[in-house]
Amino acid sequence: MPWPETQAIRKDMPVSFRRKDLLGIADLTPEEIQLILDTAVSFKEILTREIKKVPTLRGKTVVTLFYEPSTRTRTSFEIAAKRLSADTVNLSISASSVVKGETLGDTADNLEAMRPDIIIIRHSASGAPHFLATRLKSSIVNAGDGLHEHPTQALLDLLTVREAKGRLDGLKIAIIGDIAHSRVARSDIQGFIKMGSQVTVCGPGPMLPPYLEALGTKVSRSLPEAVAGADVVMMLRLQLERQQQMYFSTLREYARFFGLSLAHLKLAREDALVMHPGPLNRGVEIAPEVADGPQSVILDQVTNGVAVRMAILYLLTGGEPSGTAH
Amino acid sequence: MGLLIKGGMVVDPSQALEDQRDVLIDTGRISALEPPGVIPPDGHQVIEASNLVISPGLIDMHVHFREPGEEYKETMASGGQAAAAGGFTAVATMPNTRPVNDNAALTSYILAKARQAGGPRVYPVAAISQGSQGEKLAEYGDLQAAGAVALSDDGRPVTNPQLMRRALEYARNFGMLIISHCEDLHLSGSGVMHEGLVSLQLGLIGIPAAAEEVMVFRDLTLARLTGGRLHIAHVSTAGSVALIRQAKASGLPVTAETAPHYFSLTDEAVRGFNTNAKMYPPLRQAEDVAAIREGLADGTIDCIATDHAPHSSLEKDVEFAVAAKGIIGLETSLGLTLKLVQEGVLSLKAAIERLSTAPARILEVPGGSLAPGAAADVTLIDPNLTWQVEVNKFKSKSRNSPFQGWELPGRAVMTIVGGEIIYTEGGR
């Protein structure tokens, strides 16, 4: 019987989750984050069963609307939805067809006319999910918008750290790489700070935009300094095209000064976790022996991604244990 | 028979006058300006103006009326009506139409359209470079002969400093003003809003204040080198205000404008990805707004111009990054400026100077004065009429204003151009 878990979640809920959309970590209170993580923990158990499926979202329709290529995030959402028995439809729209084709507003209106319950959107424009959220009755889940936010990534990161460390409060988190262009960094910085962790960011100067301190993070210009004593070292993916835009000098130098080597990792706490949102540029921002080493929780992040996304879909549909919610 | 405006308070910065006066208009000119009751009403059409301010007609030296090319956003006629409703008796139209106003024929076309529309006076600003491509000088003499009053590559700023130097030098032959949109396009890059905390939080690429300031510095330096007449458009940063103040103190005859949104809003207005808060230069930070207000108050910034930039829902009801830049301003400019008066930033006389007398002086066009003999361009303002901005009531064809719902103190109730009433509020 699948119900006991989900009903247990309802009983233990410290607060209710009354949001139509999940647009960003910026909107969430620490209590809401806690609720999502707790909900995810109970869903995680389902993933270990032989039959990994519960009827929680039976009769619900979940659309993934991806304007940017993505394998893991979309797959993760799709698996999450399917394990909850939702009907899923995947729409991948290439940026080139958008130029010739209909506007985001028109696409959204057309989808809405088919009465989906949840639309999961990834888009290269910051604010695209917010644009849909104000326009549509469907719940909108932000699966990454421009440089702005990637809230489900931050939530799965929080879950992974909480699981390994037993807490988030008081932990030292180092986030290394292209902070300027990273929606993962923006969501993680806010998420970890909201949960009481201390965040230090580091990267090449051009990738550290002004006003970072105003977000409540420390800013370091040196990777050894940033990782010293850290409980978590989070490496960001380097987008290689940033070289042409003068954000860093050469790949070789980037790997040497801003890539995580075993020697760098030794500066962190002995039990420090190594994280990466993927996909990896092995040998650039992370040395292979670090990525594959005992401190790496990179694949746990992926597993937790499914659980967190199940929790989000569940909570946004009202958390009712039947298909008749709202 | 003339037009007698009775019982109002004349505020005319050109004569340092702020007192009860009756104004008589005859054959398109101010024919008398006298204390109350001195002018006999015999046979004149009388306009009762008690509790109203009688101002020289407001002049907006920076508007975009999309004709030719984008008439669905604004035409000379609709833009003229918006201007008149905002109290403006004259506007200077920027050249970035389609095609660009870089030749006498197009300048004549714009003026013909304006004449047909019969609204405010229209002063075309022509392009600095052919097609505003930033490569070859346009035909300044020809353009001036056709009616262009100034030169600008507004919206497609001059990147090449050599071109800016040559433009300032060549414009001297015709005594023409160069209006510079100061923006280093390399520094603004793919930025879509001001670079600050808000851009960081919203994940929108920022345009640093430096992108404006390095060009303000460049153009001030080139104006000094060439002796050309330079006017800095839409000043938005504290650094620009400081540079202009310093240049003026050193005797450089530079002038500058700002737009109401730069003294009314900060980059906080972008939150929620509000495309009606997207314009170039972008809305800046609180300290910039304070500096703009200070610059307006001490005269570093000579005048207020709207940069009225109409766009339709096609360009604005989209993702922030791809939305068109610019907002409309003609119908809120006076109210926002009077709000500064209410807040004690400017005196009423200074406000009218910035909106009327100063732009007339900078453009060297008629208006800005109610002295007998001056063109009868007059705006009647009700300073006690508080009203709520309702974009759907705008005369402009476009609705892209960030001031929807704002309460503003005071508005134009009558607009008179060359003795002809072109607008009355609520059909008074």
Coordinates of N, CA and C in Angstrom, one line a residue, chain A residues 34-164:
Chain A
Q34 N 12.4 22.9 4.4 CA 12.4 21.8 5.3 C 11.3 20.8 4.9
L35 N 10.1 21.3 4.7 CA 9.0 20.5 4.3 C 9.3 19.7 3.0
I36 N 9.8 20.4 2.0 CA 10.1 19.7 0.8 C 11.1 18.6 1.0
L37 N 12.2 18.9 1.8 CA 13.2 17.9 2.0 C 12.6 16.7 2.8
D38 N 11.8 17.0 3.8 CA 11.2 15.9 4.6 C 10.3 15.0 3.7
T39 N 9.6 15.7 2.8 CA 8.7 15.0 1.9 C 9.5 14.1 1.0
A40 N 10.6 14.7 0.5 CA 11.5 13.9 -0.4 C 12.1 12.7 0.3
V41 N 12.4 12.8 1.5 CA 13.0 11.7 2.3 C 12.0 10.5 2.2
S42 N 10.7 10.8 2.5 CA 9.8 9.7 2.5 C 9.5 9.1 1.1
F43 N 9.6 10.0 0.1 CA 9.5 9.4 -1.3 C 10.7 8.6 -1.7
K44 N 11.8 8.9 -1.0 CA 13.0 8.2 -1.4 C 12.9 6.7 -1.2
E45 N 12.2 6.4 -0.2 CA 12.0 5.0 0.2 C 11.3 4.2 -1.0
I46 N 10.4 4.9 -1.7 CA 9.7 4.3 -2.8 C 10.7 3.8 -3.8
L47 N 11.8 4.6 -4.0 CA 12.8 4.4 -5.0 C 13.5 3.1 -4.8
T48 N 13.5 2.6 -3.5 CA 14.2 1.4 -3.2 C 13.3 0.1 -3.3
R49 N 12.1 0.3 -3.6 CA 11.2 -0.8 -3.7 C 11.3 -1.5 -5.0
E50 N 10.8 -2.7 -5.0 CA 10.9 -3.5 -6.3 C 9.9 -2.8 -7.3
I51 N 8.7 -2.5 -6.9 CA 7.8 -1.7 -7.8 C 7.8 -0.3 -7.3
K52 N 8.5 0.5 -8.2 CA 8.8 1.9 -7.8 C 7.7 2.8 -8.2
K53 N 6.5 2.5 -7.9 CA 5.4 3.4 -8.4 C 4.3 3.4 -7.4
V54 N 3.8 4.7 -7.2 CA 2.6 4.9 -6.3 C 1.6 5.6 -7.1
P55 N 0.3 5.5 -6.8 CA -0.7 6.1 -7.6 C -1.1 7.5 -7.3
T56 N -0.2 8.2 -6.5 CA -0.5 9.5 -6.0 C -1.0 10.5 -7.0
L57 N -0.4 10.6 -8.1 CA -0.7 11.6 -9.1 C -1.5 11.0 -10.3
R58 N -2.2 9.9 -10.0 CA -2.9 9.2 -11.1 C -4.0 10.2 -11.6
G59 N -4.1 10.3 -12.9 CA -5.0 11.3 -13.5 C -4.5 12.7 -13.7
K60 N -3.3 12.9 -13.2 CA -2.7 14.3 -13.4 C -1.8 14.3 -14.6
T61 N -1.7 15.4 -15.2 CA -0.9 15.5 -16.4 C 0.2 16.5 -16.2
V62 N 1.4 16.0 -16.4 CA 2.6 16.8 -16.2 C 3.3 17.0 -17.6
V63 N 3.5 18.2 -17.9 CA 4.2 18.5 -19.2 C 5.6 19.1 -18.9
T64 N 6.6 18.5 -19.6 CA 7.9 19.2 -19.5 C 8.1 19.9 -20.8
L65 N 8.4 21.2 -20.6 CA 8.5 22.1 -21.7 C 10.0 22.7 -21.7
F66 N 10.8 22.1 -22.5 CA 12.2 22.4 -22.4 C 12.7 23.1 -23.7
Y67 N 13.1 24.4 -23.4 CA 13.6 25.2 -24.5 C 15.2 25.1 -24.6
E68 N 15.7 24.4 -23.7 CA 17.2 24.2 -23.7 C 17.4 22.7 -23.7
P69 N 18.5 22.2 -24.3 CA 18.8 20.8 -24.3 C 19.1 20.4 -22.8
S70 N 18.6 19.3 -22.4 CA 18.8 18.8 -21.1 C 18.5 17.3 -21.1
T71 N 19.4 16.5 -20.6 CA 19.1 15.1 -20.5 C 18.7 14.7 -19.1
R72 N 19.6 15.1 -18.1 CA 19.3 14.6 -16.8 C 18.1 15.3 -16.1
T73 N 18.0 16.6 -16.2 CA 16.9 17.2 -15.5 C 15.6 16.8 -16.0
R74 N 15.5 16.7 -17.3 CA 14.2 16.3 -17.9 C 13.9 14.9 -17.5
T75 N 14.9 14.0 -17.7 CA 14.7 12.6 -17.3 C 14.3 12.4 -15.9
S76 N 15.0 13.2 -15.0 CA 14.7 13.1 -13.6 C 13.2 13.5 -13.3
F77 N 12.8 14.6 -13.9 CA 11.4 15.0 -13.7 C 10.4 14.0 -14.2
E78 N 10.8 13.4 -15.4 CA 9.9 12.5 -16.0 C 9.8 11.2 -15.1
I79 N 10.9 10.7 -14.6 CA 10.9 9.6 -13.8 C 10.1 9.9 -12.5
A80 N 10.3 11.1 -12.0 CA 9.6 11.5 -10.8 C 8.1 11.4 -11.0
A81 N 7.7 12.0 -12.1 CA 6.2 12.1 -12.4 C 5.7 10.7 -12.7
K82 N 6.4 9.8 -13.4 CA 5.9 8.5 -13.7 C 5.8 7.6 -12.4
R83 N 6.8 7.8 -11.5 CA 6.7 7.0 -10.3 C 5.5 7.4 -9.4
L84 N 5.0 8.6 -9.7 CA 3.8 9.1 -9.0 C 2.5 8.8 -9.8
S85 N 2.7 8.1 -10.9 CA 1.6 7.7 -11.8 C 1.0 8.8 -12.6
A86 N 1.7 9.9 -12.7 CA 1.1 11.0 -13.6 C 1.3 10.7 -15.0
D87 N 0.5 11.3 -15.9 CA 0.7 11.1 -17.3 C 1.7 12.2 -17.7
T88 N 2.7 11.9 -18.5 CA 3.8 12.9 -18.8 C 3.8 13.1 -20.3
V89 N 4.1 14.3 -20.6 CA 4.3 14.7 -22.0 C 5.5 15.5 -22.1
N90 N 6.4 15.2 -23.0 CA 7.7 15.9 -23.1 C 7.7 16.7 -24.4
L91 N 8.0 18.0 -24.2 CA 8.1 18.9 -25.4 C 9.4 19.5 -25.3
S92 N 10.2 19.3 -26.4 CA 11.5 19.9 -26.5 C 11.4 20.9 -27.7
I93 N 11.7 22.1 -27.4 CA 11.5 23.1 -28.5 C 12.9 23.8 -28.7
S94 N 13.4 23.6 -29.9 CA 14.8 24.2 -30.1 C 14.7 25.7 -30.2
A95 N 15.8 26.3 -29.8 CA 15.8 27.8 -29.8 C 15.6 28.3 -31.2
S96 N 16.1 27.6 -32.2 CA 16.0 28.1 -33.5 C 14.5 28.1 -34.0
S97 N 13.7 27.1 -33.6 CA 12.3 27.2 -34.0 C 11.5 28.3 -33.3
V98 N 12.0 28.7 -32.1 CA 11.4 29.8 -31.4 C 11.5 31.1 -32.3
V99 N 12.7 31.2 -32.9 CA 12.9 32.5 -33.6 C 11.8 32.6 -34.7
K100 N 11.6 31.5 -35.4 CA 10.6 31.6 -36.5 C 9.2 31.4 -36.0
G101 N 9.0 30.7 -34.9 CA 7.7 30.2 -34.5 C 7.0 31.1 -33.6
E102 N 6.1 30.5 -32.8 CA 5.2 31.3 -32.0 C 5.9 31.7 -30.7
T103 N 5.3 32.7 -30.1 CA 5.8 33.3 -28.9 C 5.7 32.3 -27.7
L104 N 6.4 32.5 -26.6 CA 6.3 31.7 -25.4 C 4.9 31.8 -24.9
G105 N 4.3 33.0 -24.9 CA 3.0 33.2 -24.4 C 2.0 32.3 -25.2
D106 N 2.1 32.3 -26.5 CA 1.2 31.5 -27.3 C 1.3 30.0 -27.1
T107 N 2.6 29.6 -27.0 CA 2.8 28.2 -26.7 C 2.2 27.8 -25.4
A108 N 2.4 28.7 -24.4 CA 1.9 28.4 -23.1 C 0.4 28.4 -23.1
D109 N -0.3 29.3 -23.8 CA -1.7 29.4 -23.8 C -2.3 28.1 -24.5
N110 N -1.6 27.6 -25.5 CA -2.0 26.4 -26.2 C -1.9 25.2 -25.3
L111 N -0.8 25.1 -24.5 CA -0.6 24.0 -23.6 C -1.7 24.1 -22.6
E112 N -2.0 25.3 -22.0 CA -3.0 25.4 -21.0 C -4.3 25.0 -21.4
A113 N -4.6 25.2 -22.7 CA -5.9 24.8 -23.3 C -6.1 23.3 -23.2
M114 N -5.0 22.6 -23.1 CA -5.1 21.1 -23.0 C -5.2 20.7 -21.5
R115 N -5.3 21.6 -20.6 CA -5.5 21.4 -19.2 C -4.5 20.5 -18.5
P116 N -3.3 20.8 -18.6 CA -2.3 20.1 -17.8 C -2.4 20.6 -16.4
D117 N -1.9 19.8 -15.5 CA -1.8 20.2 -14.1 C -0.6 20.9 -13.7
I118 N 0.5 20.4 -14.3 CA 1.8 21.0 -14.0 C 2.6 21.2 -15.3
I119 N 3.2 22.3 -15.4 CA 4.1 22.5 -16.6 C 5.5 22.8 -16.0
I120 N 6.4 21.9 -16.4 CA 7.8 22.1 -15.9 C 8.6 22.7 -17.1
I121 N 9.1 23.9 -16.8 CA 9.8 24.6 -17.9 C 11.3 24.9 -17.7
R122 N 12.0 24.6 -18.7 CA 13.4 25.1 -18.7 C 13.5 26.1 -19.9
H123 N 14.1 27.2 -19.7 CA 14.2 28.2 -20.7 C 15.5 29.1 -20.6
S124 N 16.0 29.5 -21.7 CA 17.3 30.3 -21.6 C 17.0 31.7 -21.1
A125 N 15.8 32.2 -21.0 CA 15.5 33.5 -20.6 C 15.2 33.5 -19.1
S126 N 16.0 34.3 -18.3 CA 15.6 34.4 -16.9 C 14.2 35.0 -16.8
G127 N 13.4 34.4 -15.9 CA 12.1 35.0 -15.7 C 11.0 34.3 -16.6
A128 N 11.4 33.4 -17.5 CA 10.4 32.8 -18.4 C 9.4 32.0 -17.5
P129 N 9.8 31.2 -16.5 CA 8.7 30.5 -15.7 C 7.8 31.5 -15.0
H130 N 8.3 32.7 -14.6 CA 7.5 33.7 -13.9 C 6.5 34.2 -14.9
F131 N 6.9 34.4 -16.2 CA 6.0 34.9 -17.2 C 4.9 33.9 -17.4
L132 N 5.2 32.6 -17.4 CA 4.1 31.6 -17.5 C 3.2 31.6 -16.2
A133 N 3.8 31.7 -15.1 CA 3.1 31.6 -13.8 C 2.0 32.7 -13.7
T134 N 2.3 33.9 -14.1 CA 1.3 34.9 -14.0 C 0.2 34.8 -15.1
R135 N 0.5 34.0 -16.1 CA -0.4 33.9 -17.2 C -1.3 32.7 -17.1
L136 N -0.8 31.6 -16.5 CA -1.5 30.3 -16.6 C -2.0 29.8 -15.2
K137 N -3.1 29.0 -15.3 CA -3.7 28.4 -14.1 C -2.9 27.2 -13.6
S138 N -2.2 26.5 -14.6 CA -1.4 25.3 -14.3 C -0.3 25.7 -13.3
S139 N 0.1 24.7 -12.5 CA 1.3 25.0 -11.7 C 2.5 25.0 -12.6
I140 N 3.4 25.9 -12.3 CA 4.7 26.0 -13.0 C 5.8 25.6 -12.2
V141 N 6.7 24.7 -12.7 CA 7.9 24.4 -12.0 C 9.1 24.9 -12.8
N142 N 9.9 25.6 -12.2 CA 11.1 26.1 -12.8 C 12.2 25.0 -12.9
A143 N 12.5 24.6 -14.1 CA 13.6 23.6 -14.2 C 14.9 24.2 -14.7
G144 N 15.0 25.5 -14.4 CA 16.2 26.3 -14.8 C 15.8 27.4 -15.8
D145 N 16.0 28.6 -15.4 CA 15.7 29.8 -16.2 C 16.9 30.7 -16.4
G146 N 17.4 30.7 -17.6 CA 18.5 31.6 -17.8 C 19.6 31.4 -16.8
L147 N 20.1 32.6 -16.3 CA 21.1 32.6 -15.3 C 20.5 32.7 -13.9
H148 N 19.1 32.6 -13.8 CA 18.4 33.1 -12.6 C 18.4 32.0 -11.5
E149 N 17.6 30.9 -11.8 CA 17.4 30.0 -10.7 C 17.3 28.6 -11.2
H150 N 17.6 27.6 -10.4 CA 17.4 26.2 -10.7 C 17.0 25.6 -9.4
P151 N 15.8 25.9 -8.9 CA 15.4 25.5 -7.5 C 15.5 24.1 -7.2
T152 N 15.1 23.2 -8.1 CA 15.1 21.8 -7.8 C 16.5 21.2 -7.6
Q153 N 17.4 21.8 -8.4 CA 18.8 21.4 -8.2 C 19.3 21.8 -6.8
A154 N 19.0 23.0 -6.3 CA 19.4 23.5 -5.0 C 18.7 22.6 -3.9
L155 N 17.5 22.2 -4.1 CA 16.8 21.4 -3.2 C 17.4 20.0 -3.1
L156 N 17.8 19.4 -4.2 CA 18.5 18.1 -4.2 C 19.9 18.2 -3.6
D157 N 20.5 19.4 -3.8 CA 21.8 19.6 -3.2 C 21.7 19.6 -1.6
L158 N 20.6 20.4 -1.2 CA 20.4 20.5 0.2 C 20.1 19.1 0.8
L159 N 19.3 18.3 0.1 CA 18.9 17.0 0.6 C 20.1 16.1 0.7
T160 N 21.0 16.2 -0.3 CA 22.2 15.4 -0.3 C 23.1 15.7 0.9
V161 N 23.3 17.0 1.1 CA 24.2 17.4 2.2 C 23.5 17.0 3.6
R162 N 22.2 17.3 3.7 CA 21.6 17.0 5.0 C 21.7 15.5 5.3
E163 N 21.5 14.7 4.2 CA 21.5 13.3 4.4 C 22.9 12.8 4.9
A164 N 24.0 13.4 4.3 CA 25.3 13.0 4.6 C 25.8 13.5 5.9

